[in-house]
Coordinates of C-alpha atoms and ligand atoms in Angstrom, one line a residue:
X125 CA -1.7 -15.1 16.0
X126 CA -4.6 -16.5 18.1
X127 CA -4.4 -13.8 20.7
X128 CA -5.0 -10.1 20.1
X129 CA -2.0 -8.4 18.6
X130 CA -0.9 -4.9 17.7
X131 CA -0.5 -5.1 13.9
X132 CA 1.3 -2.3 12.0
X133 CA 0.4 -2.2 8.3
X134 CA 3.2 -0.1 6.9
X135 CA 2.3 0.7 3.3
X136 CA 4.8 2.0 0.7
X137 CA 4.8 5.8 0.2
X138 CA 3.6 6.9 -3.3
X139 CA 5.9 9.6 -4.8
X140 CA 4.0 12.8 -5.2
X141 CA 5.0 13.6 -8.8
X142 CA 1.8 12.6 -10.5
X143 CA -1.5 10.7 -10.2
X144 CA -1.3 7.0 -9.4
X145 CA -2.0 4.3 -12.0
X146 CA -3.5 0.9 -11.3
X147 CA -0.1 -0.7 -11.4
X148 CA 0.9 1.3 -8.4
X149 CA -2.1 0.4 -6.3
X150 CA -2.1 -3.3 -7.2
X151 CA 1.3 -3.6 -5.6
X152 CA 1.1 -1.7 -2.3
X153 CA -2.5 -0.4 -2.1
X154 CA -5.2 -3.1 -2.3
X155 CA -3.2 -6.0 -0.8
X156 CA -2.4 -3.9 2.4
X157 CA -6.0 -2.9 2.7
X158 CA -7.3 -6.4 2.4
X159 CA -4.8 -7.5 5.0
X160 CA -5.7 -4.7 7.4
X161 CA -9.4 -5.1 7.0
X162 CA -9.2 -8.8 7.7
X163 CA -6.9 -8.3 10.8
X164 CA -9.3 -5.7 12.3
X165 CA -12.3 -8.1 11.6
X166 CA -10.3 -10.9 13.4
X167 CA -10.0 -8.6 16.5
X168 CA -6.4 -7.3 16.2
X169 CA -5.5 -3.7 16.9
X170 CA -4.4 -2.5 13.4
X171 CA -2.5 0.7 12.7
X172 CA -2.3 1.3 8.9
X173 CA -0.1 4.2 7.9
X174 CA 1.5 5.8 4.9
X175 CA 1.6 9.1 3.1
X176 CA 3.0 10.8 0.0
X177 CA 6.8 10.9 -0.4
X178 CA 7.5 14.5 -1.4
X179 CA 11.2 15.3 -1.4
X180 CA 14.1 14.6 -3.8
X181 CA 15.3 15.7 -7.1
X182 CA 12.5 14.5 -9.4
X183 CA 10.0 16.8 -7.6
X184 CA 12.3 19.7 -7.7
X185 CA 13.0 19.1 -11.5
X186 CA 9.3 18.8 -12.3
X187 CA 8.5 21.9 -10.2
X188 CA 11.2 23.9 -12.1
X189 CA 9.7 22.8 -15.4
X190 CA 6.1 23.7 -14.3
X191 CA 7.2 27.1 -12.9
X192 CA 6.0 26.3 -9.3
X193 CA 7.7 25.6 -6.1
X194 CA 8.4 22.0 -5.0
X195 CA 5.9 22.5 -2.2
X196 CA 3.2 23.6 -4.6
X197 CA 3.8 20.6 -6.8
X198 CA 3.7 18.3 -3.8
X199 CA 0.5 19.9 -2.6
X200 CA -1.1 19.3 -6.0
X201 CA -0.3 15.6 -6.2
X202 CA -0.7 14.9 -2.5
X203 CA -4.3 15.9 -2.9
X204 CA -4.8 13.9 -6.1
X205 CA -3.3 10.8 -4.5
X206 CA -5.3 11.1 -1.3
X207 CA -8.5 11.3 -3.5
X208 CA -7.3 8.2 -5.5
X209 CA -6.7 6.1 -2.4
X210 CA -10.0 7.3 -0.9
X211 CA -11.9 6.3 -4.0
X212 CA -10.5 2.7 -3.7
X213 CA -11.7 2.6 -0.1
X214 CA -8.2 2.0 1.3
X215 CA -8.7 2.1 5.1
X216 CA -5.6 4.1 6.3
X217 CA -5.6 5.1 10.0
X218 CA -3.5 7.9 8.7
X219 CA -2.3 8.7 5.2
X220 CA -0.2 11.8 5.6
X221 CA 2.9 13.3 3.9
X222 CA 6.6 13.9 4.3
X223 CA 6.5 17.7 4.4
X224 CA 4.9 17.9 7.8
X225 CA 6.9 19.5 10.6
X226 CA 6.3 16.4 12.7
X227 CA 8.1 14.3 10.0
X228 CA 11.0 16.7 9.8
X229 CA 11.5 16.5 13.6
X230 CA 11.4 12.7 13.7
X231 CA 13.8 12.3 10.7
X232 CA 16.2 14.6 12.4
X233 CA 15.9 12.7 15.7
X234 CA 16.8 9.5 14.0
X235 CA 19.7 11.2 12.1
X236 CA 21.0 12.5 15.4
X237 CA 20.6 9.2 17.2
X238 CA 22.5 7.3 14.4
X239 CA 25.2 10.0 14.4
X240 CA 25.6 9.9 18.2
X241 CA 26.1 6.1 18.0
X242 CA 28.7 6.5 15.3
X243 CA 26.7 5.0 12.4
X244 CA 26.7 8.2 10.3
X245 CA 30.1 9.3 9.2
X246 CA 31.2 12.3 7.2
X247 CA 33.2 11.7 4.0
X248 CA 34.9 13.8 1.5
X249 CA 33.5 13.2 -1.9
X250 CA 33.5 15.0 -5.2
X251 CA 30.8 17.6 -5.7
X252 CA 30.0 19.6 -8.9
X253 CA 30.4 23.3 -9.2
X254 CA 29.6 25.6 -12.1
X255 CA 32.9 26.9 -13.6
X256 CA 31.2 30.1 -14.7
X257 CA 29.6 31.1 -11.4
X258 CA 31.7 29.1 -8.9
X259 CA 28.6 27.9 -7.1
X260 CA 27.5 24.4 -6.2
X261 CA 25.7 22.7 -9.1
X262 CA 22.9 20.7 -7.5
X263 CA 22.6 17.0 -8.6
X264 CA 19.5 17.7 -10.7
X265 CA 21.2 20.2 -12.9
X266 CA 23.8 17.7 -14.0
X267 CA 23.1 15.2 -16.7
X268 CA 25.2 12.8 -18.7
X269 CA 25.4 9.2 -19.8
X270 CA 24.6 6.5 -17.3
X271 CA 27.8 4.4 -16.6
X272 CA 25.6 1.3 -16.0
X273 CA 23.0 1.2 -18.9
X274 CA 24.4 3.9 -21.3
X275 CA 21.2 6.0 -21.2
X276 CA 22.2 9.6 -22.1
X277 CA 19.6 11.5 -20.0
X278 CA 20.8 10.2 -16.5
X279 CA 20.8 12.8 -13.7
X280 CA 23.5 13.5 -11.1
X281 CA 21.7 11.3 -8.5
X282 CA 19.8 8.8 -10.5
X283 CA 19.3 7.2 -13.9
X284 CA 15.6 7.1 -14.7
X285 CA 16.2 4.5 -17.4
X286 CA 17.7 1.7 -15.2
X287 CA 16.7 3.1 -11.8
X288 CA 20.2 3.0 -10.3
X289 CA 21.3 5.6 -7.9
X290 CA 24.4 7.5 -9.1
X291 CA 26.9 10.1 -7.9
X292 CA 27.4 13.1 -10.3
X293 CA 31.1 12.3 -10.9
X294 CA 30.1 8.8 -12.2
X295 CA 28.3 10.2 -15.2
X296 CA 30.1 10.0 -18.5
X297 CA 30.1 13.3 -20.5
X298 CA 28.7 15.3 -17.6
X299 CA 27.1 18.6 -18.4
X300 CA 25.1 21.4 -16.8
X301 CA 21.4 21.4 -17.7
X302 CA 21.4 25.1 -17.2
X303 CA 24.0 26.2 -19.8
X304 CA 25.6 23.0 -21.1
X305 CA 29.1 23.7 -19.5
X306 CA 31.1 20.9 -18.2
X307 CA 31.0 21.0 -14.3
X308 CA 34.1 21.1 -12.3
X309 CA 34.4 18.5 -9.6
X310 CA 35.8 19.7 -6.2
X311 CA 36.0 18.1 -2.8
X312 CA 33.0 18.4 -0.7
X313 CA 31.6 16.8 2.5
X314 CA 28.6 14.4 2.7
X315 CA 27.3 12.1 5.3
X316 CA 27.2 8.3 4.8
X317 CA 25.3 5.6 6.6
X318 CA 27.8 2.9 7.7
X319 CA 25.8 -0.1 6.4
X320 CA 28.6 -2.7 6.8
X321 CA 28.3 -2.1 10.6
X322 CA 24.8 -3.7 10.4
X323 CA 25.6 -6.7 8.2
X324 CA 25.9 -9.2 11.1
X325 CA 22.8 -7.9 13.0
X326 CA 20.7 -7.9 9.8
X327 CA 21.9 -11.3 8.8
X328 CA 20.9 -12.7 12.2
X329 CA 17.5 -11.0 12.0
X330 CA 16.9 -12.4 8.5
X331 CA 17.8 -15.9 9.7
X332 CA 15.0 -15.7 12.2
X333 CA 12.3 -14.6 9.7
X334 CA 9.5 -17.0 9.0
X335 CA 6.8 -17.1 6.3
X336 CA 8.6 -14.6 4.0
X337 CA 8.1 -15.2 0.3
X338 CA 11.3 -17.2 -0.5
X339 CA 12.4 -14.8 -3.3
X340 CA 12.3 -11.8 -1.0
X341 CA 14.3 -13.5 1.7
X342 CA 16.9 -14.7 -0.8
X343 CA 17.2 -11.3 -2.5
X344 CA 17.6 -9.6 0.9
X345 CA 20.4 -12.1 2.1
X346 CA 22.3 -11.5 -1.2
X347 CA 22.3 -7.8 -0.6
X348 CA 24.3 -8.3 2.6
X349 CA 27.2 -9.8 0.7
X350 CA 28.2 -6.4 -0.7
X351 CA 27.1 -3.7 1.7
X352 CA 28.9 -0.4 1.2
X353 CA 28.5 2.9 3.2
X354 CA 25.7 4.8 1.5
X355 CA 25.4 8.5 1.0
X356 CA 22.5 10.0 3.0
X357 CA 22.9 13.7 2.0
X358 CA 22.8 15.4 -1.4
X359 CA 23.6 18.7 -3.0
X360 CA 20.0 19.8 -3.1
X361 CA 17.8 22.6 -1.6
X362 CA 14.6 20.6 -1.3
X363 CA 14.4 18.2 1.6
X364 CA 14.9 17.8 5.4
X365 CA 17.8 19.9 6.7
X366 CA 20.8 18.2 8.3
X367 CA 20.4 18.6 12.1
X368 CA 24.1 19.1 13.0
X369 CA 25.9 22.3 14.0
X370 CA 27.4 24.0 11.0
X371 CA 24.9 22.2 8.7
X372 CA 21.4 22.9 9.8
X373 CA 21.3 26.4 8.2
X374 CA 23.0 25.4 5.0
X375 CA 20.7 25.8 2.0
X376 CA 22.7 23.6 -0.4
X377 CA 22.7 20.3 1.5
X378 CA 19.7 18.2 2.4
X379 CA 19.0 14.7 3.7
X380 CA 18.6 12.3 0.9
X381 CA 14.9 11.5 0.0
X382 CA 15.1 7.8 0.6
X383 CA 16.5 8.3 4.1
X384 CA 13.6 10.5 5.1
X385 CA 10.9 8.5 3.3
X386 CA 11.4 5.2 5.1
X387 CA 11.3 7.1 8.5
X388 CA 7.7 8.0 7.4
X389 CA 6.4 4.8 8.9
X390 CA 7.4 5.9 12.3
X391 CA 6.6 9.6 11.9
X392 CA 3.1 8.8 10.6
X393 CA 2.5 6.5 13.5
X394 CA 3.6 9.3 15.9
X395 CA 1.4 11.8 14.1
X396 CA -1.5 9.4 14.3
X397 CA -1.0 9.1 18.1
X398 CA -0.7 12.8 18.6
X399 CA -3.9 13.3 16.7
X400 CA -5.7 10.5 18.6
X401 CA -5.2 12.4 21.9
X402 CA -2.7 9.9 23.3
X403 CA 0.7 11.0 22.1
X404 CA 2.4 7.9 23.4
X405 CA 0.0 5.4 21.8
X406 CA 2.3 4.7 18.8
X407 CA 4.7 2.8 21.2
X408 CA 2.3 -0.1 21.3
X409 CA 3.2 -0.9 17.7
X410 CA 6.9 0.1 17.8
X411 CA 8.5 -0.3 21.2
X412 CA 10.7 -3.3 21.4
X413 CA 10.4 -3.6 25.2
X414 CA 7.8 -5.6 27.2
X415 CA 4.7 -3.7 26.2
X416 CA 5.6 -4.2 22.6
X417 CA 6.0 -8.0 22.7
X418 CA 2.7 -8.6 20.9
X419 CA 3.6 -6.0 18.2
X420 CA 3.9 -7.2 14.6
X421 CA 4.9 -5.1 11.7
X422 CA 4.0 -5.9 8.0
X423 CA 5.5 -3.8 5.2
X424 CA 3.8 -3.7 1.8
X425 CA 5.6 -2.6 -1.4
X426 CA 6.6 -3.4 -5.0
X427 CA 9.7 -5.5 -5.5
X428 CA 11.9 -2.5 -6.6
X429 CA 11.7 -1.3 -3.0
X430 CA 12.7 -4.5 -1.1
X431 CA 16.2 -3.2 -0.3
X432 CA 14.8 -0.2 1.6
X433 CA 12.6 -2.4 3.8
X434 CA 14.7 -5.5 4.4
X435 CA 18.2 -3.8 4.8
X436 CA 18.2 -0.1 5.0
X437 CA 15.2 0.5 7.3
X438 CA 16.3 -2.3 9.7
X439 CA 19.8 -0.7 9.7
X440 CA 18.3 2.7 10.7
X441 CA 16.2 1.0 13.5
X442 CA 19.2 -1.0 14.7
X443 CA 21.6 1.9 14.7
X444 CA 19.1 4.2 16.5
X445 CA 18.5 1.4 19.1
X446 CA 22.3 1.0 19.6
X447 CA 22.4 -2.5 18.2
X448 CA 24.9 -2.5 15.3
X449 CA 28.6 -3.4 15.5
X450 CA 29.4 -0.2 17.2
X451 CA 26.9 -0.6 20.0
X452 CA 25.5 2.7 21.4
X453 CA 22.4 3.7 23.3
X454 CA 18.8 4.2 22.2
X455 CA 17.5 7.7 21.6
X456 CA 14.4 9.2 23.2
X457 CA 12.0 6.8 21.3
X458 CA 13.7 3.8 23.0
X459 CA 14.5 0.6 21.2
X460 CA 12.3 0.1 18.1
X461 CA 10.8 -3.0 16.5
X462 CA 12.2 -4.3 13.2
X463 CA 9.7 -5.5 10.5
X464 CA 8.0 -8.8 11.2
X465 CA 7.5 -9.4 7.5
X466 CA 8.4 -7.6 4.2
X467 CA 5.5 -8.4 1.8
X468 CA 6.7 -7.5 -1.7
X469 CA 4.6 -7.8 -4.8
X470 CA 5.8 -8.3 -8.4
X471 CA 5.0 -6.0 -11.3
X472 CA 1.7 -5.5 -13.2
X473 CA 2.0 -4.8 -16.9
X474 CA -0.7 -3.4 -19.1
X475 CA -1.6 -5.3 -22.3
X476 CA 1.8 -6.8 -22.4
X477 CA 3.7 -3.5 -21.9
X478 CA 5.3 -1.7 -19.0
X479 CA 3.1 1.1 -17.6
X480 CA 4.4 4.3 -19.1
X481 CA 2.7 7.7 -18.7
X482 CA 4.7 9.3 -21.5
X483 CA 3.7 6.5 -24.0
X484 CA 0.1 6.5 -22.7
X485 CA 0.3 2.8 -21.7
X486 CA -1.5 3.6 -18.5
X487 CA -4.8 4.0 -16.8
X488 CA -4.9 6.3 -13.8
X489 CA -6.9 5.4 -10.7
X490 CA -9.2 8.3 -11.0
X491 CA -10.0 7.7 -14.7
X492 CA -10.7 4.1 -13.8
X493 CA -13.0 5.0 -11.0
X494 CA -14.9 7.4 -13.2
X495 CA -15.9 4.6 -15.5
X496 CA -15.9 1.5 -13.3
X497 CA -16.6 0.5 -9.7
X498 CA -13.8 0.3 -7.1
X499 CA -14.7 -3.2 -6.2
X500 CA -14.4 -4.4 -9.8
X501 CA -10.8 -3.3 -9.7
X502 CA -10.2 -4.6 -6.2
X503 CA -11.6 -8.0 -7.4
X504 CA -9.3 -8.1 -10.4
X505 CA -6.2 -7.2 -8.3
X506 CA -7.0 -9.8 -5.6
X507 CA -7.9 -12.6 -8.0
X508 CA -5.3 -11.8 -10.8
X509 CA -2.9 -9.3 -9.5
X510 CA 1.0 -9.5 -9.3
X511 CA 1.1 -11.3 -5.9
X512 CA 4.0 -13.6 -6.6
X513 CA 4.5 -13.3 -10.4
X514 CA 4.6 -10.5 -12.9
X515 CA 1.1 -10.3 -14.2
X516 CA -0.6 -8.6 -17.1
X517 CA -3.7 -6.4 -16.9
X518 CA -5.8 -6.8 -20.1
X519 CA -9.1 -5.1 -20.6
X520 CA -10.6 -8.3 -22.0
X521 CA -9.6 -10.2 -18.9
X522 CA -10.9 -7.4 -16.7
X523 CA -14.3 -7.5 -18.4
X524 CA -14.4 -11.3 -18.4
X525 CA -13.7 -11.5 -14.7
X526 CA -16.2 -8.8 -13.9
X527 CA -19.0 -10.4 -16.0
X528 CA -18.4 -14.1 -15.4
X529 CA -17.2 -14.1 -11.8
X530 CA -18.5 -11.0 -10.0
X531 CA -21.8 -10.5 -11.9
X532 CA -22.7 -14.1 -13.0
X533 CA -21.2 -15.7 -9.9
X534 CA -21.5 -13.6 -6.7
X535 CA -24.0 -11.0 -7.9
X536 CA -26.3 -13.6 -9.3
X537 CA -26.3 -15.6 -6.0
X538 CA -27.2 -12.5 -4.1
X539 CA -29.8 -11.3 -6.5
X540 CA -31.7 -14.6 -7.0
X541 CA -31.7 -15.6 -3.4
X542 CA -32.9 -12.2 -2.1
X543 CA -35.4 -11.7 -5.0
X544 CA -37.0 -15.1 -4.5
X545 CA -37.3 -14.5 -0.8
X546 CA -38.7 -11.0 -1.1
X547 CA -41.3 -12.2 -3.6
X548 CA -42.4 -15.3 -1.6
X549 CA -42.0 -14.1 2.0
X550 CA -41.1 -10.4 2.1
X551 CA -38.9 -11.3 5.1
X552 CA -36.2 -13.7 6.1
X553 CA -38.1 -17.0 6.7
X554 CA -37.4 -19.3 9.6
X555 CA -35.8 -22.7 8.6
X556 CA -37.5 -26.0 9.4
X557 CA -35.7 -29.3 9.8
X558 CA -32.4 -29.3 7.8
X559 CA -31.5 -32.0 5.2
X560 CA -27.9 -33.2 4.8
X561 CA -27.6 -31.0 1.7
X562 CA -28.6 -27.9 3.8
X563 CA -26.1 -28.8 6.5
X564 CA -23.3 -29.4 3.9
X565 CA -23.6 -26.0 2.3
X566 CA -23.8 -24.3 5.6
X567 CA -20.7 -26.1 6.7
X568 CA -18.8 -25.1 3.5
X569 CA -19.5 -21.4 4.4
X570 CA -18.5 -21.8 8.1
X571 CA -15.2 -23.5 7.4
X572 CA -14.5 -20.7 5.0
X573 CA -13.7 -18.4 7.9
X574 CA -10.7 -20.6 8.9
X575 CA -9.4 -21.3 5.4
X576 CA -9.8 -17.8 3.9
X577 CA -8.5 -16.1 7.1
X578 CA -5.4 -18.3 7.3
X579 CA -4.6 -17.5 3.6
X580 CA -5.0 -13.8 4.1
X581 CA -2.8 -13.9 7.2
X582 CA -0.1 -15.6 5.0
X583 CA -0.5 -13.0 2.3
X584 CA -1.9 -15.5 -0.2
X585 CA -4.8 -13.3 -1.2
X586 CA -5.2 -14.9 -4.6
X587 CA -5.9 -18.3 -3.0
X588 CA -8.0 -16.6 -0.3
X589 CA -10.4 -15.0 -2.7
X590 CA -10.5 -18.2 -4.6
X591 CA -11.7 -20.1 -1.5
X592 CA -14.3 -17.4 -0.8
X593 CA -15.6 -17.7 -4.4
X594 CA -15.7 -21.5 -4.0
X595 CA -18.3 -20.9 -1.2
X596 CA -20.2 -18.8 -3.7
X597 CA -20.0 -21.5 -6.4
X598 CA -21.2 -24.1 -3.9
X599 CA -24.2 -22.0 -2.9
X600 CA -25.1 -21.4 -6.5
X601 CA -25.0 -25.2 -7.1
X602 CA -27.1 -25.7 -4.0
X603 CA -29.7 -23.3 -5.2
X604 CA -29.9 -24.9 -8.7
X605 CA -30.3 -28.3 -7.2
X606 CA -32.8 -27.4 -4.6
X607 CA -34.7 -25.1 -7.1
X608 CA -36.7 -23.3 -4.5
X609 CA -38.6 -21.5 -7.3
X610 CA -40.4 -24.8 -7.9
X611 CA -41.5 -25.3 -4.3
X612 CA -44.6 -23.2 -4.6
X613 CA -47.4 -25.4 -3.5
X614 CA -48.8 -25.1 0.0
X615 CA -47.3 -28.4 0.9
X616 CA -43.8 -27.4 -0.4
X617 CA -43.9 -24.0 1.2
X618 CA -42.1 -25.0 4.5
X619 CA -39.3 -26.6 2.4
X620 CA -39.0 -23.4 0.3
X621 CA -38.7 -21.4 3.5
X622 CA -35.9 -23.6 4.7
X623 CA -33.9 -23.6 1.4
X624 CA -34.1 -19.8 1.1
X625 CA -33.2 -19.4 4.8
X626 CA -30.1 -21.6 4.2
X627 CA -29.2 -19.8 1.0
X628 CA -29.4 -16.4 2.6
X629 CA -27.3 -17.6 5.5
X630 CA -24.6 -18.7 3.1
X631 CA -24.9 -15.4 1.2
X632 CA -24.4 -13.6 4.5
X633 CA -21.3 -15.7 5.4
X634 CA -19.8 -15.4 1.9
X635 CA -20.4 -11.6 2.1
X636 CA -18.3 -11.5 5.3
X637 CA -15.6 -13.6 3.7
X638 CA -15.5 -11.2 0.8
X639 CA -15.6 -8.0 2.9
X640 CA -11.9 -7.4 3.1
X641 CA -11.7 -7.7 -0.7
X642 CA -14.9 -6.0 -1.7
X643 CA -15.9 -3.6 1.1
X644 CA -18.2 -1.3 -1.0
X645 CA -20.4 -4.1 -2.3
X646 CA -20.2 -5.9 1.1
X647 CA -21.9 -3.0 2.7
X648 CA -24.6 -3.1 0.0
X649 CA -25.2 -6.8 0.4
X650 CA -25.4 -6.4 4.2
X651 CA -28.1 -3.8 3.7
X652 CA -30.0 -5.9 1.2
X653 CA -30.1 -8.6 3.9
X654 CA -31.8 -6.1 6.2
X655 CA -28.7 -5.1 8.1
X656 CA -28.5 -1.6 9.5
X657 CA -25.4 0.5 10.4
X658 CA -21.8 0.0 9.3
X659 CA -20.7 -3.4 8.0
X660 CA -17.5 -2.3 6.1
X661 CA -16.1 1.0 7.5
X662 CA -14.7 3.4 4.9
X663 CA -12.0 6.1 5.1
X664 CA -12.7 9.8 4.9
X665 CA -10.7 12.7 3.8
X666 CA -10.1 15.3 6.5
X667 CA -8.5 18.7 6.2
X668 CA -6.2 19.1 9.1
X669 CA -3.8 21.7 10.6
X670 CA -0.1 20.8 10.8
X671 CA 0.5 19.9 14.4
X672 CA 3.5 22.1 14.7
X673 CA 2.5 25.3 12.8
X674 CA 3.1 24.4 9.2
X675 CA 0.5 24.7 6.4
X676 CA -2.6 22.5 6.6
X677 CA -3.2 19.5 4.4
X678 CA -5.7 16.7 3.7
X679 CA -5.3 13.3 5.3
X680 CA -7.1 10.0 5.0
X681 CA -8.3 8.5 8.2
X682 CA -11.4 6.7 9.6
X683 CA -13.1 5.0 12.5
X684 CA -12.6 1.3 11.8
X685 CA -13.5 -0.1 15.2
X686 CA -17.0 -0.5 14.0
X687 CA -18.2 -3.1 11.4
X688 CA -18.4 -6.8 10.9
X689 CA -16.3 -9.4 12.8
X690 CA -14.7 -12.4 11.2
X691 CA -17.5 -14.8 12.0
X692 CA -20.8 -16.3 10.9
X693 CA -23.7 -14.2 12.2
X694 CA -27.0 -16.1 12.3
X695 CA -29.7 -14.4 10.3
X696 CA -32.8 -13.3 12.3
X697 CA -36.1 -14.7 10.8
X698 CA -38.7 -12.0 10.3
X699 CA -36.2 -9.4 9.1
X700 CA -38.0 -7.6 6.2
X701 CA -36.5 -7.9 2.8
X702 CA -37.1 -5.8 -0.3
X703 CA -36.5 -6.7 -3.9
X704 CA -32.7 -6.1 -4.5
X705 CA -31.1 -3.7 -6.8
X706 CA -28.1 -5.2 -8.7
X707 CA -24.8 -5.0 -6.6
X708 CA -22.5 -5.2 -9.6
X709 CA -22.6 -3.8 -13.1
X710 CA -22.3 -6.0 -16.1
X711 CA -19.9 -4.5 -18.7
X712 CA -20.6 -4.4 -22.4
X713 CA -17.8 -6.2 -24.3
X714 CA -17.4 -3.0 -26.4
X715 CA -15.6 -1.5 -23.4
X716 CA -12.5 -3.5 -24.4
X717 CA -12.2 -1.8 -27.8
X718 CA -12.9 1.7 -26.3
X719 CA -10.2 1.3 -23.7
X720 CA -7.7 -0.1 -26.1
X721 CA -8.3 2.9 -28.4
X722 CA -7.4 5.2 -25.4
X723 CA -4.0 3.5 -25.0
X724 CA -1.1 4.9 -26.9
X725 CA 0.7 2.7 -29.5
X726 CA 4.4 1.9 -29.7
X727 CA 6.7 4.9 -30.0
X728 CA 8.0 3.9 -33.4
Ligands
ZN831 ZN1 21.1 3.7 -16.3

C-alpha cells in the first residue's frame, strides 16, 4: 500500500437496545479507529462508516415492555451510543442509523436487484397464528424451548441463550407470550436468499484473500460446506418493507434485521456522499470498475459476526452485481467491491466472567468515561485487548497499566523532558554536535514509523503499541544515562541543550507514533511542545435532518483531513515552552476495590 488508496473502514453496527459496555468497544470500536487514524496520517483517503442497528424483534420486544414505540426506543439508544462513541474519540466520517429513509431505499434497491437476478426465492414455510383471534402471531410473541441448547425462554426467531437463529415451528413446547395458548402453524410465504448459488464464487474469493487472521479464514471456508437458503423476511411489523408488488403494503411482513443491517455499510457511505455535496463520491470506495481499483475495504467486528461479513455480505454484493451461479446484471449502483479483509476480534471478559448487564458484570462506556480518561481505556484495549485471543479485563490490571506504563513510562518522559527544558531554557534549545548516543536514540524513533506503521496496517495493534512504547523506554533510558539535570555548569550548558533537544525530538516522534492509539493526549503533548492547531482531529456530534423527509437525528462526523502526518517533524529551536501540566492521571490503588464492589456477584 505504498500509493494512496481509498480505504473503507466498515465498522460493526451496535444494536440500539442499550448503552454500550467496554467489551463492545474493545472489539469493533477502538481497533477500527486506530486503523483509520493511522491510514489517514499515512496519506490514504479513508471513509469510516457505521451506525446503530435498530430493527428486529429484540427492539420491538423491549419497546413493548417499556410502553414506547420501537422508534422511540431506538431514538433513545441511538443518542446514547453516539455519545459513547464520541466520548472515546472514534473518528467516524459518518455514524448514522438504520432507520433513515436513505437506508430503507438502498436496502430495497439491493433486495430488488437480488430478486431480479433470481437469488431471492419465495418459499412456503410454516407461520404461527393465534387460534383465538385467527391472526398472525409475530415471532417475538412465540416462546418455547430451544431445540439446540434446551433454554426455555427462546423466541420464535432467536435463542438469546445460545445465539442461534430459529424458526418458530422449531421451538419445543411453543406458546404465545400474550395469552399462553399454543399457536397453530399454517402455511405462509417468506423470501429466502439462495446462499448455495454463491458457494463457488465465495470460495474462489476466499482463496484469493491474503493476510487474514488464519482462524477467520478457516472458519469462513468451513461455513461454505453447509450453505442453505436463508430466510430474509419475518413475521414482524418493525423493519424495512418488502419492495415487491403485493408485499410492500403488508404490515405483518418485514425484511429480516440482519439483511438490512449489513447493507448499512453501503447506505452509510451513500448518505455520507450525499451530505458531502458530491452524491457520487461513495463510488470511489465501492465501485468494482476502473476507478475503484485502488479501493480497499476493511471490516471490523467481534467473532460472533464473522459469518455476516465473510459469507452473507459477499453473497449480497455478488448477487446484486450478477456474479453468482445464476449470473444476472448489476443494478443501478453497478458492480460492487467485496471486502478486502474481515478483521475479527475475540471476546473480552470482565474479571473472569462474561459481560452481563442483568448480572451487573459490566461497565458501560459512559460510566467509565465519567471516572477515567478515554485514552486510559484506549491504551488498555490496544495493549491488552482481545485482538487474537479471548482476554480478561481486570481493574487491577487496568490500574497497573495506567500507572506503570502510561503515567510512569510515557507521561514521565513527557513531563521530565519538558519541565527540565522549560526551567533551563524556556524554549526548545538548538542542538550542538551529536554524539553516537544522541544519534542512536533519534534513529530508534525514526525507524518506529516504518515498524509501527506496518504492524497497524496488518492489524497487529498490540505489537504496534508495544513498539511505540519501546521508543518511549529507550528515550527514558537515554535521559537517565545522559542526566541533563546534572549538566548545569556554564561549560556543560551546550551539552545540556543538545541532550534536551534530542529528548524533545524523540518525545515529538513518539507522540506521533502513539497518536492513532491515544489521540486526546497526543493533542495535549503536541501543545506542550509549543504546537498550534489540530494534531489529532476529533469527531463531533451534529444534529441533522433526514435527507429524504424523515425525522432528524444525531450523527458523528468530523473533518479529519487536518492533523499530523505519519512522519518525524523536526522541532524548531526557539519555540517557547511552559512548565507542563500532567498528561495522564495516576490512579489510586483503592480504585480496584471500589470498582469490584460495584460489580454484581454470582447469581446463586
Ligand atoms: Zn439455544
